PDB file of C-alpha atoms in Angstrom:
ATOM      1  CA  MET A1409      77.051-131.233 -63.885  1.00  0.00           C
ATOM      2  CA  SER A1410      77.292-130.932 -60.095  1.00  0.00           C
ATOM      3  CA  GLN A1411      80.479-129.934 -58.277  1.00  0.00           C
ATOM      4  CA  ILE A1412      80.688-133.418 -56.797  1.00  0.00           C
ATOM      5  CA  GLU A1413      80.401-135.021 -60.232  1.00  0.00           C
ATOM      6  CA  ASP A1414      83.047-132.604 -61.537  1.00  0.00           C
ATOM      7  CA  ARG A1415      85.331-133.747 -58.694  1.00  0.00           C
ATOM      8  CA  LEU A1416      84.665-137.399 -59.536  1.00  0.00           C
ATOM      9  CA  ALA A1417      85.302-136.802 -63.241  1.00  0.00           C
ATOM     10  CA  ALA A1418      88.575-135.007 -62.491  1.00  0.00           C
ATOM     11  CA  ALA A1419      89.651-138.054 -60.477  1.00  0.00           C
ATOM     12  CA  GLY A1420      88.715-140.342 -63.380  1.00  0.00           C
ATOM     13  CA  VAL A1421      85.804-141.879 -61.478  1.00  0.00           C
ATOM     14  CA  VAL A1422      82.828-143.009 -63.551  1.00  0.00           C
ATOM     15  CA  LEU A1423      79.738-144.031 -61.611  1.00  0.00           C
ATOM     16  CA  PRO A1424      77.916-147.167 -62.687  1.00  0.00           C
ATOM     17  CA  GLN A1425      74.202-147.348 -63.328  1.00  0.00           C
ATOM     18  CA  PRO A1426      72.398-148.035 -60.041  1.00  0.00           C
ATOM     19  CA  ASN A1427      72.050-151.751 -59.361  1.00  0.00           C
ATOM     20  CA  ALA A1428      68.527-153.140 -59.466  1.00  0.00           C
ATOM     21  CA  PRO A1429      67.335-155.130 -56.445  1.00  0.00           C
ATOM     22  CA  VAL A1430      67.804-158.898 -56.666  1.00  0.00           C
ATOM     23  CA  ALA A1431      65.032-159.730 -54.179  1.00  0.00           C
ATOM     24  CA  ASN A1432      61.982-158.168 -52.498  1.00  0.00           C
ATOM     25  CA  TYR A1433      63.377-154.752 -51.462  1.00  0.00           C
ATOM     26  CA  VAL A1434      63.944-151.288 -52.907  1.00  0.00           C
ATOM     27  CA  PRO A1435      67.345-149.687 -53.613  1.00  0.00           C
ATOM     28  CA  PHE A1436      66.772-146.858 -51.134  1.00  0.00           C
ATOM     29  CA  VAL A1437      64.139-145.329 -48.887  1.00  0.00           C
ATOM     30  CA  ARG A1438      63.941-141.640 -48.060  1.00  0.00           C
ATOM     31  CA  VAL A1439      62.512-140.614 -44.688  1.00  0.00           C
ATOM     32  CA  GLY A1440      62.650-136.862 -44.194  1.00  0.00           C
ATOM     33  CA  ASP A1441      66.175-135.764 -45.030  1.00  0.00           C
ATOM     34  CA  LEU A1442      67.675-139.237 -44.516  1.00  0.00           C
ATOM     35  CA  VAL A1443      68.160-141.772 -47.285  1.00  0.00           C
ATOM     36  CA  HIS A1444      68.729-145.396 -46.269  1.00  0.00           C
ATOM     37  CA  ILE A1445      70.527-147.185 -49.103  1.00  0.00           C
ATOM     38  CA  SER A1446      70.290-150.962 -49.373  1.00  0.00           C
ATOM     39  CA  GLY A1447      73.488-152.984 -49.301  1.00  0.00           C
ATOM     40  CA  GLN A1448      75.603-152.735 -52.432  1.00  0.00           C
ATOM     41  CA  VAL A1449      77.860-155.669 -53.275  1.00  0.00           C
ATOM     42  CA  SER A1450      81.305-155.649 -54.908  1.00  0.00           C
ATOM     43  CA  LEU A1451      79.872-155.821 -58.431  1.00  0.00           C
ATOM     44  CA  ASP A1452      81.296-154.275 -61.575  1.00  0.00           C
ATOM     45  CA  ALA A1453      80.905-154.737 -65.332  1.00  0.00           C
ATOM     46  CA  ASN A1454      83.272-157.744 -65.219  1.00  0.00           C
ATOM     47  CA  GLY A1455      81.211-159.598 -62.607  1.00  0.00           C
ATOM     48  CA  GLY A1456      82.802-158.091 -59.537  1.00  0.00           C
ATOM     49  CA  ILE A1457      85.016-159.369 -56.763  1.00  0.00           C
ATOM     50  CA  LYS A1458      83.817-162.615 -55.261  1.00  0.00           C
ATOM     51  CA  GLY A1459      85.164-165.076 -52.755  1.00  0.00           C
ATOM     52  CA  VAL A1460      86.300-165.373 -49.176  1.00  0.00           C
ATOM     53  CA  VAL A1461      88.646-162.613 -48.018  1.00  0.00           C
ATOM     54  CA  GLY A1462      91.832-164.075 -46.593  1.00  0.00           C
ATOM     55  CA  GLU A1463      91.457-167.206 -48.707  1.00  0.00           C
ATOM     56  CA  ASP A1464      90.357-166.420 -52.294  1.00  0.00           C
ATOM     57  CA  VAL A1465      90.717-162.626 -52.030  1.00  0.00           C
ATOM     58  CA  ASP A1466      93.682-160.737 -50.552  1.00  0.00           C
ATOM     59  CA  LEU A1467      93.500-157.481 -48.577  1.00  0.00           C
ATOM     60  CA  ALA A1468      94.251-155.231 -51.579  1.00  0.00           C
ATOM     61  CA  ALA A1469      91.539-156.850 -53.705  1.00  0.00           C
ATOM     62  CA  ALA A1470      89.113-156.707 -50.770  1.00  0.00           C
ATOM     63  CA  ARG A1471      89.747-152.953 -50.378  1.00  0.00           C
ATOM     64  CA  ALA A1472      89.082-152.595 -54.119  1.00  0.00           C
ATOM     65  CA  ALA A1473      85.863-154.580 -53.592  1.00  0.00           C
ATOM     66  CA  ALA A1474      84.785-152.143 -50.870  1.00  0.00           C
ATOM     67  CA  ARG A1475      85.513-149.262 -53.240  1.00  0.00           C
ATOM     68  CA  LEU A1476      83.243-150.913 -55.832  1.00  0.00           C
ATOM     69  CA  CYS A1477      80.517-150.981 -53.179  1.00  0.00           C
ATOM     70  CA  GLY A1478      81.153-147.286 -52.594  1.00  0.00           C
ATOM     71  CA  LEU A1479      80.788-146.494 -56.297  1.00  0.00           C
ATOM     72  CA  SER A1480      77.430-148.274 -56.310  1.00  0.00           C
ATOM     73  CA  LEU A1481      76.400-146.372 -53.172  1.00  0.00           C
ATOM     74  CA  LEU A1482      77.257-143.105 -54.942  1.00  0.00           C
ATOM     75  CA  ALA A1483      75.146-144.188 -57.918  1.00  0.00           C
ATOM     76  CA  GLN A1484      72.208-144.874 -55.584  1.00  0.00           C
ATOM     77  CA  MET A1485      72.769-141.512 -53.851  1.00  0.00           C
ATOM     78  CA  ARG A1486      72.659-139.788 -57.230  1.00  0.00           C
ATOM     79  CA  ALA A1487      69.363-141.544 -58.017  1.00  0.00           C
ATOM     80  CA  ALA A1488      67.938-140.581 -54.610  1.00  0.00           C
ATOM     81  CA  CYS A1489      68.988-136.957 -55.224  1.00  0.00           C
ATOM     82  CA  GLU A1490      67.373-136.890 -58.678  1.00  0.00           C
ATOM     83  CA  GLY A1491      70.759-136.676 -60.398  1.00  0.00           C
ATOM     84  CA  ASP A1492      72.375-133.996 -58.193  1.00  0.00           C
ATOM     85  CA  LEU A1493      75.038-135.318 -55.802  1.00  0.00           C
ATOM     86  CA  ASP A1494      75.515-131.757 -54.517  1.00  0.00           C
ATOM     87  CA  ARG A1495      72.323-132.402 -52.511  1.00  0.00           C
ATOM     88  CA  VAL A1496      74.210-134.850 -50.268  1.00  0.00           C
ATOM     89  CA  VAL A1497      74.646-132.985 -46.985  1.00  0.00           C
ATOM     90  CA  ARG A1498      76.417-135.750 -45.063  1.00  0.00           C
ATOM     91  CA  VAL A1499      77.311-139.400 -45.239  1.00  0.00           C
ATOM     92  CA  VAL A1500      75.907-140.352 -41.838  1.00  0.00           C
ATOM     93  CA  LYS A1501      76.790-144.045 -41.533  1.00  0.00           C
ATOM     94  CA  LEU A1502      78.204-146.967 -43.475  1.00  0.00           C
ATOM     95  CA  GLY A1503      77.599-150.600 -42.577  1.00  0.00           C
ATOM     96  CA  GLY A1504      80.322-152.824 -44.022  1.00  0.00           C
ATOM     97  CA  PHE A1505      80.231-156.606 -44.322  1.00  0.00           C
ATOM     98  CA  VAL A1506      83.210-158.699 -45.367  1.00  0.00           C
ATOM     99  CA  GLN A1507      82.916-162.381 -46.287  1.00  0.00           C
ATOM    100  CA  ALA A1508      85.947-163.263 -44.177  1.00  0.00           C
ATOM    101  CA  GLY A1509      87.900-166.461 -43.718  1.00  0.00           C
ATOM    102  CA  PRO A1510      88.486-167.806 -40.208  1.00  0.00           C
ATOM    103  CA  ASP A1511      91.979-166.276 -39.933  1.00  0.00           C
ATOM    104  CA  PHE A1512      91.237-162.877 -41.497  1.00  0.00           C
ATOM    105  CA  PHE A1513      90.870-160.004 -39.040  1.00  0.00           C
ATOM    106  CA  GLU A1514      91.662-156.842 -41.058  1.00  0.00           C
ATOM    107  CA  ILE A1515      87.947-156.111 -41.549  1.00  0.00           C
ATOM    108  CA  PRO A1516      88.256-152.345 -40.833  1.00  0.00           C
ATOM    109  CA  GLN A1517      91.055-151.970 -43.402  1.00  0.00           C
ATOM    110  CA  VAL A1518      88.844-153.600 -46.046  1.00  0.00           C
ATOM    111  CA  ILE A1519      85.929-151.232 -45.426  1.00  0.00           C
ATOM    112  CA  ASN A1520      88.348-148.287 -45.621  1.00  0.00           C
ATOM    113  CA  GLY A1521      88.153-148.835 -49.395  1.00  0.00           C
ATOM    114  CA  CYS A1522      84.597-147.481 -49.232  1.00  0.00           C
ATOM    115  CA  SER A1523      85.163-144.969 -46.430  1.00  0.00           C
ATOM    116  CA  ASP A1524      88.117-143.398 -48.222  1.00  0.00           C
ATOM    117  CA  LEU A1525      85.991-142.951 -51.362  1.00  0.00           C
ATOM    118  CA  MET A1526      83.282-141.131 -49.377  1.00  0.00           C
ATOM    119  CA  VAL A1527      85.841-138.702 -47.917  1.00  0.00           C
ATOM    120  CA  GLU A1528      87.520-138.229 -51.325  1.00  0.00           C
ATOM    121  CA  THR A1529      84.117-137.474 -52.840  1.00  0.00           C
ATOM    122  CA  PHE A1530      82.471-135.289 -50.180  1.00  0.00           C
ATOM    123  CA  GLY A1531      85.379-134.031 -48.045  1.00  0.00           C
ATOM    124  CA  ASP A1532      84.438-133.582 -44.384  1.00  0.00           C
ATOM    125  CA  ALA A1533      80.782-134.269 -45.246  1.00  0.00           C
ATOM    126  CA  GLY A1534      81.929-137.758 -46.245  1.00  0.00           C
ATOM    127  CA  ARG A1535      83.256-138.576 -42.761  1.00  0.00           C
ATOM    128  CA  HIS A1536      80.822-140.978 -41.162  1.00  0.00           C
ATOM    129  CA  ALA A1537      80.011-143.362 -38.352  1.00  0.00           C
ATOM    130  CA  ARG A1538      80.621-146.969 -39.367  1.00  0.00           C
ATOM    131  CA  SER A1539      80.297-150.641 -38.637  1.00  0.00           C
ATOM    132  CA  ALA A1540      82.732-153.166 -40.119  1.00  0.00           C
ATOM    133  CA  VAL A1541      81.757-156.797 -39.630  1.00  0.00           C
ATOM    134  CA  GLY A1542      83.185-160.106 -40.800  1.00  0.00           C
ATOM    135  CA  VAL A1543      80.486-162.537 -41.881  1.00  0.00           C
ATOM    136  CA  TYR A1544      80.310-166.184 -42.896  1.00  0.00           C
ATOM    137  CA  ARG A1545      78.588-165.632 -46.272  1.00  0.00           C
ATOM    138  CA  LEU A1546      77.365-162.794 -48.485  1.00  0.00           C
ATOM    139  CA  PRO A1547      74.826-162.944 -51.324  1.00  0.00           C
ATOM    140  CA  MET A1548      76.050-164.592 -54.537  1.00  0.00           C
ATOM    141  CA  ASN A1549      79.521-165.088 -52.981  1.00  0.00           C
ATOM    142  CA  PHE A1550      80.484-161.404 -53.233  1.00  0.00           C
ATOM    143  CA  ALA A1551      83.485-160.492 -51.093  1.00  0.00           C
ATOM    144  CA  VAL A1552      82.076-157.250 -49.651  1.00  0.00           C
ATOM    145  CA  GLU A1553      78.722-155.520 -49.113  1.00  0.00           C
ATOM    146  CA  VAL A1554      78.170-151.991 -47.775  1.00  0.00           C
ATOM    147  CA  ASP A1555      74.958-150.116 -46.958  1.00  0.00           C
ATOM    148  CA  ALA A1556      74.602-146.444 -46.069  1.00  0.00           C
ATOM    149  CA  VAL A1557      72.562-143.724 -44.456  1.00  0.00           C
ATOM    150  CA  VAL A1558      72.990-140.262 -45.959  1.00  0.00           C
ATOM    151  CA  ALA A1559      71.438-136.880 -45.234  1.00  0.00           C
ATOM    152  CA  ILE A1560      70.272-134.939 -48.292  1.00  0.00           C
ATOM    153  CA  SER A1561      68.698-131.557 -48.932  1.00  0.00           C
TER     154      SER A1561
END
């Protein structure tokens, strides 16, 4: 097991199986040492966190939704690295999307649920550039979606 997976296991984190695409795209594309990972929604074994943040979903649940996205991103990273998360050199950028109600403005705090997981997992190599955007709708009514660019060896 890799050092990163040992760290995750010690923290009680279990990565899900990578999500299969639900439309005409691939889960990730590698170009040189960069891996572009398609957006991962706030899905888990119980169906995930769905709804409009600020209306159906509160800030704490939305942060948890962003963390779910992060777990799925880690699963895709592991697949892109042929099972070895130690090959992740740097989380370069996250793009976060929150299905936000008209009076909800704490978008950056929501996406911190994913950002914090990347730093917990990779330390300084998990610190990244980021976008955090409130949107009208997300696929299948999920509360949060996050995509990523990572550098791997």
